[in-house]
PDB file of C-alpha atoms in Angstrom:
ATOM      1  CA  UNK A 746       9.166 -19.005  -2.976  1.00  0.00           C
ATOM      2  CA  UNK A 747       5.815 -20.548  -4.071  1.00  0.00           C
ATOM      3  CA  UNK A 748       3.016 -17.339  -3.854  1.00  0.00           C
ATOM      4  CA  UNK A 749       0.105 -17.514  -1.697  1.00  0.00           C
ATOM      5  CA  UNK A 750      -2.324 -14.835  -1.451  1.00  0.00           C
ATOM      6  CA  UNK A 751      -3.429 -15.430   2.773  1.00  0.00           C
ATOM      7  CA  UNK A 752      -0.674 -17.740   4.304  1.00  0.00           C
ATOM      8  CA  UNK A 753       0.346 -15.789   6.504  1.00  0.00           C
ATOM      9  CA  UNK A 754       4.693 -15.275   6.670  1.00  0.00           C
ATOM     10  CA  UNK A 755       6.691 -16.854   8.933  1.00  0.00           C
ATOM     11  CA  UNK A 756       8.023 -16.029  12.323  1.00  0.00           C
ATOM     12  CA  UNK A 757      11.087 -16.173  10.266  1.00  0.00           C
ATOM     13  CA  UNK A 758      10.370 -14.222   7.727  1.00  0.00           C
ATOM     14  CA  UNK A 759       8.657 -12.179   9.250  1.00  0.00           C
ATOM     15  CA  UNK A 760      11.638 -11.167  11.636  1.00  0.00           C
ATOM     16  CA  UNK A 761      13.584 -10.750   8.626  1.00  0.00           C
ATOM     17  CA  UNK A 762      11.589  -8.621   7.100  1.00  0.00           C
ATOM     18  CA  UNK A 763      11.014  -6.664  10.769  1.00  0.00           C
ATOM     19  CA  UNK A 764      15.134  -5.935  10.475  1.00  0.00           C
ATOM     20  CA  UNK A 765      14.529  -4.113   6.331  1.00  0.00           C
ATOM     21  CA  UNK A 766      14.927  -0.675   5.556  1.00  0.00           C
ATOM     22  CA  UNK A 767      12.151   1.685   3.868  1.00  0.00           C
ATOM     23  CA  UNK A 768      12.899   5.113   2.815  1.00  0.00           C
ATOM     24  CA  UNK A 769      11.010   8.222   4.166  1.00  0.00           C
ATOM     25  CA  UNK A 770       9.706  11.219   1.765  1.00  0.00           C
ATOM     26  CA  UNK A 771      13.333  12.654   2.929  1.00  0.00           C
ATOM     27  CA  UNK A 772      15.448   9.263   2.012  1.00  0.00           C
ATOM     28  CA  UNK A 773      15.977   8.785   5.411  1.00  0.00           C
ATOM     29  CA  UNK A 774      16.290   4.952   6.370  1.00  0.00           C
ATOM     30  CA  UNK A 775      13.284   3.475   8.453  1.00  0.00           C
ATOM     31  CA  UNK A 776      13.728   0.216  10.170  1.00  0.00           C
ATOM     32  CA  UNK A 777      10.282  -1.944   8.831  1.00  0.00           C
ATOM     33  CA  UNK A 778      10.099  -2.872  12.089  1.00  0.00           C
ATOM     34  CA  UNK A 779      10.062  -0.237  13.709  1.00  0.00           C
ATOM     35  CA  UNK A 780       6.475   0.966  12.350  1.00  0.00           C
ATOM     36  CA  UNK A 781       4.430  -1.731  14.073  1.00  0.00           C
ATOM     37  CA  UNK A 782       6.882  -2.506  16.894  1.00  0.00           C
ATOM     38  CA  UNK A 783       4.737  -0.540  19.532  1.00  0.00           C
ATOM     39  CA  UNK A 784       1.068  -0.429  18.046  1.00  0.00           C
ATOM     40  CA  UNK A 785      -1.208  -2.647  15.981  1.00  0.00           C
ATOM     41  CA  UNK A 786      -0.618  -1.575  12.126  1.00  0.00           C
ATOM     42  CA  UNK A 787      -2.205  -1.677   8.845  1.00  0.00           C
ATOM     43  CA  UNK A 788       0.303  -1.705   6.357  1.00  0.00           C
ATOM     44  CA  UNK A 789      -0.813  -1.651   3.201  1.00  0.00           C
ATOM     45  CA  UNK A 790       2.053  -2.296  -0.023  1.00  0.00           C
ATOM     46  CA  UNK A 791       0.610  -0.681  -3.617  1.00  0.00           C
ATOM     47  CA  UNK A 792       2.172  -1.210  -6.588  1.00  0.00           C
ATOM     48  CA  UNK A 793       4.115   1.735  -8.719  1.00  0.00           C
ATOM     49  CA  UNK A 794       3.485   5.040  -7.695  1.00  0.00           C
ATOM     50  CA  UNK A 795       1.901   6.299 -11.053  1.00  0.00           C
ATOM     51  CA  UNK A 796      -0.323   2.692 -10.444  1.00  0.00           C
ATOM     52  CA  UNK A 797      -3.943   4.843 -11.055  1.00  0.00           C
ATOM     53  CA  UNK A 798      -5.591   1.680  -9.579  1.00  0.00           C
ATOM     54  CA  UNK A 799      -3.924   1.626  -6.055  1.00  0.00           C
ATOM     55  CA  UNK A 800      -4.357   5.519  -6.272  1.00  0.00           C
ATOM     56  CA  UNK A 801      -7.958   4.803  -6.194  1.00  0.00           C
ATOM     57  CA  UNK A 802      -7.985   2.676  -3.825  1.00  0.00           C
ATOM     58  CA  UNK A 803      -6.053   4.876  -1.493  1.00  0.00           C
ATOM     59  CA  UNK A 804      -8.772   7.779  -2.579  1.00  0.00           C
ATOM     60  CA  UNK A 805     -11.649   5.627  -1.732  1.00  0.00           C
ATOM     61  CA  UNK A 806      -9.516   4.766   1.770  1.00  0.00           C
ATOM     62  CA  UNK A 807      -9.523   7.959   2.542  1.00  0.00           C
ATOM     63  CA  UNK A 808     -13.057   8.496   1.808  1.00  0.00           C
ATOM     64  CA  UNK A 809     -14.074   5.865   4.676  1.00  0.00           C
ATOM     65  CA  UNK A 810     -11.412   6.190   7.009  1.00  0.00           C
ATOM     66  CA  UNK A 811     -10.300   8.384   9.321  1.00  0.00           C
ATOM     67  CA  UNK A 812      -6.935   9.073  11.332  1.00  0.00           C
ATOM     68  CA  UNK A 813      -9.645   9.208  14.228  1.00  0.00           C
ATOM     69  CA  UNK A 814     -11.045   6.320  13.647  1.00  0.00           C
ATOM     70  CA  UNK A 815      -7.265   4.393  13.774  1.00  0.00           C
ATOM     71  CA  UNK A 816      -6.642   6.397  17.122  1.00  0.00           C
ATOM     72  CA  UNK A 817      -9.503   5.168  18.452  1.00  0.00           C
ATOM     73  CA  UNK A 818      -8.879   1.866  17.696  1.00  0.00           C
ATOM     74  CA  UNK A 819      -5.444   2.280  18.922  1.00  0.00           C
ATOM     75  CA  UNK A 820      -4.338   1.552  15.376  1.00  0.00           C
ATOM     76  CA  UNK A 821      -1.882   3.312  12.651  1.00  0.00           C
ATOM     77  CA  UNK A 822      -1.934   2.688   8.630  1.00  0.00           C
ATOM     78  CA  UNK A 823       1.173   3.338   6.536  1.00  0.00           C
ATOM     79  CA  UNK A 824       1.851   3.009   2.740  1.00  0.00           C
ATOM     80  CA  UNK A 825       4.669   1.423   1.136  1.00  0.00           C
ATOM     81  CA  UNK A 826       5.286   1.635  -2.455  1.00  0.00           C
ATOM     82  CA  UNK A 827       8.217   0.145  -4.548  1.00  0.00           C
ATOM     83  CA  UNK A 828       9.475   3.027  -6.479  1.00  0.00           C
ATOM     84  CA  UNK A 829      11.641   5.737  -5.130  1.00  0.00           C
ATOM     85  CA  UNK A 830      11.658   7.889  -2.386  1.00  0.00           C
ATOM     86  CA  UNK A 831      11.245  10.916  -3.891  1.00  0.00           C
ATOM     87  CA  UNK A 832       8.068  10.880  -5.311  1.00  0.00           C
ATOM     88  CA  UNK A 833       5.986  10.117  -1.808  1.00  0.00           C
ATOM     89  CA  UNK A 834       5.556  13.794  -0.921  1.00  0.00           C
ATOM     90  CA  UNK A 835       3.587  14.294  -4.686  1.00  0.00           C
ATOM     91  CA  UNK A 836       2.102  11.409  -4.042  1.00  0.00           C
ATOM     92  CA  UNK A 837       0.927  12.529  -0.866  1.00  0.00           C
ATOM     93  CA  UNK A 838      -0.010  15.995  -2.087  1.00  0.00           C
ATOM     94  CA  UNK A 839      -1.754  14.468  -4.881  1.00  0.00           C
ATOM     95  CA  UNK A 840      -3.921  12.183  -2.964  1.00  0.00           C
ATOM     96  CA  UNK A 841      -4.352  14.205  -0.286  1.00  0.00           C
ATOM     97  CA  UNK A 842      -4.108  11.138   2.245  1.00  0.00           C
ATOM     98  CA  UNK A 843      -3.319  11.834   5.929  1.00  0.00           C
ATOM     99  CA  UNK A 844      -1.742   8.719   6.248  1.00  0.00           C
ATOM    100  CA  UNK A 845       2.224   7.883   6.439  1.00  0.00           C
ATOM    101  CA  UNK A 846       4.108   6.859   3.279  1.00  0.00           C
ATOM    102  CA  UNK A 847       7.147   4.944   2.722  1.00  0.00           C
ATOM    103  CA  UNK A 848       9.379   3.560  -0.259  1.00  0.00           C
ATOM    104  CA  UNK A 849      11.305   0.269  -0.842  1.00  0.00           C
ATOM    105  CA  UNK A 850      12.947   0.746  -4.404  1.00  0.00           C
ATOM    106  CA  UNK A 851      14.594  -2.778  -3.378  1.00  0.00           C
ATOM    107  CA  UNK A 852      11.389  -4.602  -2.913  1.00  0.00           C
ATOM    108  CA  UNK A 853      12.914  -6.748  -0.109  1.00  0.00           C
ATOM    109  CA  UNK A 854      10.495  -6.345   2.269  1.00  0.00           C
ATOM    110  CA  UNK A 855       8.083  -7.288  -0.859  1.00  0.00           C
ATOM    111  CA  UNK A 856       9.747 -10.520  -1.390  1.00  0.00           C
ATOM    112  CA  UNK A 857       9.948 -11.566   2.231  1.00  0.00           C
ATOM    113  CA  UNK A 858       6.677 -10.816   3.131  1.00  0.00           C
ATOM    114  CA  UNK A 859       5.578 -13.236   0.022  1.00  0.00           C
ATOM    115  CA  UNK A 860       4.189 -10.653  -1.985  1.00  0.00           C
ATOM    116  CA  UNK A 861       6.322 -12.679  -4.915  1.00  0.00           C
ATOM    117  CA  UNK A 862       4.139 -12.232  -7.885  1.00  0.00           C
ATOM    118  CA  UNK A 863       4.332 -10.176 -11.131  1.00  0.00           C
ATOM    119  CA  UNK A 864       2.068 -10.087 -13.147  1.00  0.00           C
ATOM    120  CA  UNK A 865      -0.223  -7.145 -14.928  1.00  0.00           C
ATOM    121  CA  UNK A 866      -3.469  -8.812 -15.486  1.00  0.00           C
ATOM    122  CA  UNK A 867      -6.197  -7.229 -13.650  1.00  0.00           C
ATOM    123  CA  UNK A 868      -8.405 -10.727 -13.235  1.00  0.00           C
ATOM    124  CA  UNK A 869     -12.014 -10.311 -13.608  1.00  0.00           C
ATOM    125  CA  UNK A 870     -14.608  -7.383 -12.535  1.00  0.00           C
ATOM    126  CA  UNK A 871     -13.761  -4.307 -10.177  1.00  0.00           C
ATOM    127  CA  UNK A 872     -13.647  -3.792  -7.109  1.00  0.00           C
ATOM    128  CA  UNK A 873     -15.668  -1.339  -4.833  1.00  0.00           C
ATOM    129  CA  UNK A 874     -12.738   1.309  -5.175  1.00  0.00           C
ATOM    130  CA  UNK A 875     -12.419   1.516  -9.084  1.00  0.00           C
ATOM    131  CA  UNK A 876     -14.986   4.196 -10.418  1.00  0.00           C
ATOM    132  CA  UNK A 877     -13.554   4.775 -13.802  1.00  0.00           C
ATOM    133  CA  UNK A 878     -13.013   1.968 -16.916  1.00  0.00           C
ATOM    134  CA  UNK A 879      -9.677   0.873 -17.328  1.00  0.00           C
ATOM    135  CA  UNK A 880      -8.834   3.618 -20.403  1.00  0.00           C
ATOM    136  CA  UNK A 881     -10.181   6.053 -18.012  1.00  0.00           C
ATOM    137  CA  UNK A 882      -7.901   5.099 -15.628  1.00  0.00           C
ATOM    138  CA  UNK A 883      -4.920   4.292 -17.707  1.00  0.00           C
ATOM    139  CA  UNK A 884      -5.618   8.380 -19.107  1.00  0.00           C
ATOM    140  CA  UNK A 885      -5.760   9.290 -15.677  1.00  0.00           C
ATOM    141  CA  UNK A 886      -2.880   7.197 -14.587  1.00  0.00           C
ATOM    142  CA  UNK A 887      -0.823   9.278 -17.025  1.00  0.00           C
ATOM    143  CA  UNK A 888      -1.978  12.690 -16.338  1.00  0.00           C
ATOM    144  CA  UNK A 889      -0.859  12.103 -12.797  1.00  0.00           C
ATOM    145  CA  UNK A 890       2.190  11.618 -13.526  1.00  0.00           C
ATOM    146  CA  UNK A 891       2.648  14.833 -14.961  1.00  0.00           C
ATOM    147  CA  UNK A 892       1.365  16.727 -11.819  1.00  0.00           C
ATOM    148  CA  UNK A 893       4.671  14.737  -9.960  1.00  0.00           C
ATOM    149  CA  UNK A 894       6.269  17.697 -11.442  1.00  0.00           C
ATOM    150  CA  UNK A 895      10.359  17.662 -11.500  1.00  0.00           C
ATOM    151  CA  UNK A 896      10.283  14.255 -10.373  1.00  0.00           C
ATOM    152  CA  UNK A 897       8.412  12.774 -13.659  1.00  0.00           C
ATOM    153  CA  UNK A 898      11.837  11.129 -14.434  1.00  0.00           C
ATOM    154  CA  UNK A 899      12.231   9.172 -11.334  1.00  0.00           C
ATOM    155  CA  UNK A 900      11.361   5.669 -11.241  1.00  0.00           C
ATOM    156  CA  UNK A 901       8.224   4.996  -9.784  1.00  0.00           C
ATOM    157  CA  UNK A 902       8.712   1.477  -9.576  1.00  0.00           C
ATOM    158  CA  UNK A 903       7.707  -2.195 -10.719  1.00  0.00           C
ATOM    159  CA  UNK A 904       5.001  -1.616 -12.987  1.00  0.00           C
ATOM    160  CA  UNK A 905       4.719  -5.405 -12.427  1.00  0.00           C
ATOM    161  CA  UNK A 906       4.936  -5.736  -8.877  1.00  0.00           C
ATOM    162  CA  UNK A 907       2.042  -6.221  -6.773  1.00  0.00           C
ATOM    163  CA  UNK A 908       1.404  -5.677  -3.573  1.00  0.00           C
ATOM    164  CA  UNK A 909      -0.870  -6.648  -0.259  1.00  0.00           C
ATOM    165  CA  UNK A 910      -2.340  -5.693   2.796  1.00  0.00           C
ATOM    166  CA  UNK A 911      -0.951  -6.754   6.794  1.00  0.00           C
ATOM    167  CA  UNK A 912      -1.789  -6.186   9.945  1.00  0.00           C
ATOM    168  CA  UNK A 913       1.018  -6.568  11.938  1.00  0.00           C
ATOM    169  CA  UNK A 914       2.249  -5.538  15.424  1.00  0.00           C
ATOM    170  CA  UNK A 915       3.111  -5.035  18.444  1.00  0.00           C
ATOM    171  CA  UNK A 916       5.998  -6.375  17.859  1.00  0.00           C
ATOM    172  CA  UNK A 917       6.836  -9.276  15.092  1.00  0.00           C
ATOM    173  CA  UNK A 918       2.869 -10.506  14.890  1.00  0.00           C
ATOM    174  CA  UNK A 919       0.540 -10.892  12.416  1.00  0.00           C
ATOM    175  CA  UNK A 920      -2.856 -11.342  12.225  1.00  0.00           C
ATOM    176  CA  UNK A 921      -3.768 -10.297   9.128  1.00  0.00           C
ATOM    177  CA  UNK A 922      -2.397 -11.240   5.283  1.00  0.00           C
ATOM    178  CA  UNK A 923      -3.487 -10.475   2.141  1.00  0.00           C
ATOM    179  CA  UNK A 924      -1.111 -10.258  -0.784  1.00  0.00           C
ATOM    180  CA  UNK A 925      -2.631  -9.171  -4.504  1.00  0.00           C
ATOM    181  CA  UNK A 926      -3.054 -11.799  -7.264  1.00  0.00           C
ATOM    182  CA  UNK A 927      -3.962  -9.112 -10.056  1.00  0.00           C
ATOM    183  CA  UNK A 928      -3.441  -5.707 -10.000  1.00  0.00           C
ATOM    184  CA  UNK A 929      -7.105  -4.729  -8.765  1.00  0.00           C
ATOM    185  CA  UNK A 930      -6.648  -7.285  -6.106  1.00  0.00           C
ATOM    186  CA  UNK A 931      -6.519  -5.052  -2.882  1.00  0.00           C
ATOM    187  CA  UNK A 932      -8.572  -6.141  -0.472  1.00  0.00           C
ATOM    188  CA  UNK A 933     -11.689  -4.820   0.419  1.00  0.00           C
ATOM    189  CA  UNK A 934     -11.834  -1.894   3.132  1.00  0.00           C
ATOM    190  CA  UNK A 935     -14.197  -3.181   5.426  1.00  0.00           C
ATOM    191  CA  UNK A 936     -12.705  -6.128   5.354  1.00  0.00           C
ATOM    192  CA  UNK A 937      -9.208  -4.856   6.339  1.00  0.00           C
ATOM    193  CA  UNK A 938     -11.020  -2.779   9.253  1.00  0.00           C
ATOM    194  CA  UNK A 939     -12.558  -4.939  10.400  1.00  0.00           C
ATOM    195  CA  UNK A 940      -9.743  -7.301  10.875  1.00  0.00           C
ATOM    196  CA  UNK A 941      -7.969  -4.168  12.662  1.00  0.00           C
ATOM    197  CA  UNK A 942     -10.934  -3.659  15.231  1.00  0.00           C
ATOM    198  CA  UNK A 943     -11.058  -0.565  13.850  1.00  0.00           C
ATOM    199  CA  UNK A 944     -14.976   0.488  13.775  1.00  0.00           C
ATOM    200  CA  UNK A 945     -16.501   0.295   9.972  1.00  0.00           C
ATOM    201  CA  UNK A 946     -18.588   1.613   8.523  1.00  0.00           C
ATOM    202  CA  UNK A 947     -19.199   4.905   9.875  1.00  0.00           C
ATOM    203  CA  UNK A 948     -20.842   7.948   8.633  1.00  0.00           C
ATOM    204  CA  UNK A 949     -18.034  11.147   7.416  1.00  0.00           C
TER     205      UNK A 949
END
């Protein structure tokens, strides 16, 4: 499959990837599909779990947006990341983000939704969400880890995998795509709000 960063998938692939499994912080199976099958849905994919570059941007998501502001919007957010199932409650705790988490350890739903590429250059500059310089962050990356407690051994995941940002739903649409090139390539809050609806910025 040839990568492209905004294409959106197809109706296709996108039902395939509708009829995937995720894993809850309990392991319990969670039809992809099901997430966005009633409501409009951010759903944003990071990389590894111990990534310190998708934790900041999560931390700076949760900085400028609220679980208000989605309701009011009639809109949700989840997380996906690619390692396993057992770290999302430390990753949760760590972050402190309200928002839902999920695991594919398989990376299908990665692969169908196009988010194909592997790489771990970080292309060129930062990005609103990175605060620290890339030792800092590596340092930080590590110390993280650590606070994941008993569950430093598991595998976090693809340290080469990237991810992206969707909106998608109800049902098998979507009307937003963004899928990383480099591993500071999430896409930039207010644009992903805005393409929601949801109203940004606000003040906290």
């Amino acid at each position: 499959m040839t990568f492209d960063a905004t294409t959106p998938p197809t109706a296709a692939q996108l039902s395939a990837a509708s009829k995937l499994v995720v894993k809850d912080e309990d392991s319990n199976d969670v039809v992809l599909g099901d997430l966005f099958r009633d409501q409009k849905t951010i759903a944003i994919w990071i990389r590894h779990f111990y990534c310190g570059l998708c934790q900041d941007y999560i931390t700076y998501l949760n900085s400028k947006v609220t679980p208000a502001m989605l309701e009011e919007a009639g809109v949700k957010l989840v997380i996906i990341g690619c390692g396993n199932p057992s770290l999302i409650k430390p990753y949760r705790e760590l972050l402190q983000t309200p928002f839902a988490i999920y695991a594919d350890p398989s990376k299908k739903t990665y692969v169908e939704l196009g988010m194909t590429l592997r790489t771990l250059a970080q292309g060129e500059g930062d990005p609103e969400y990175i605060k620290r310089s890339g030792f800092s962050n590596f340092t930080t990356s590590i110390a993280n880890a650590f606070k994941f407690g008993k569950v430093l051994s598991a595998n976090s995941g693809d340290i080469k995998q990237l991810g992206g940002e969707f909106i998608l739903g109800p049902g098998e649409e979507c009307s937003f795509t963004h899928r990383m090139s480099n591993t500071k390539d999430h896409v930039p809050t207010a644009d992903l709000m805005h393409a929601a609806g949801v109203a940004y910025p606000v003040k906290l």
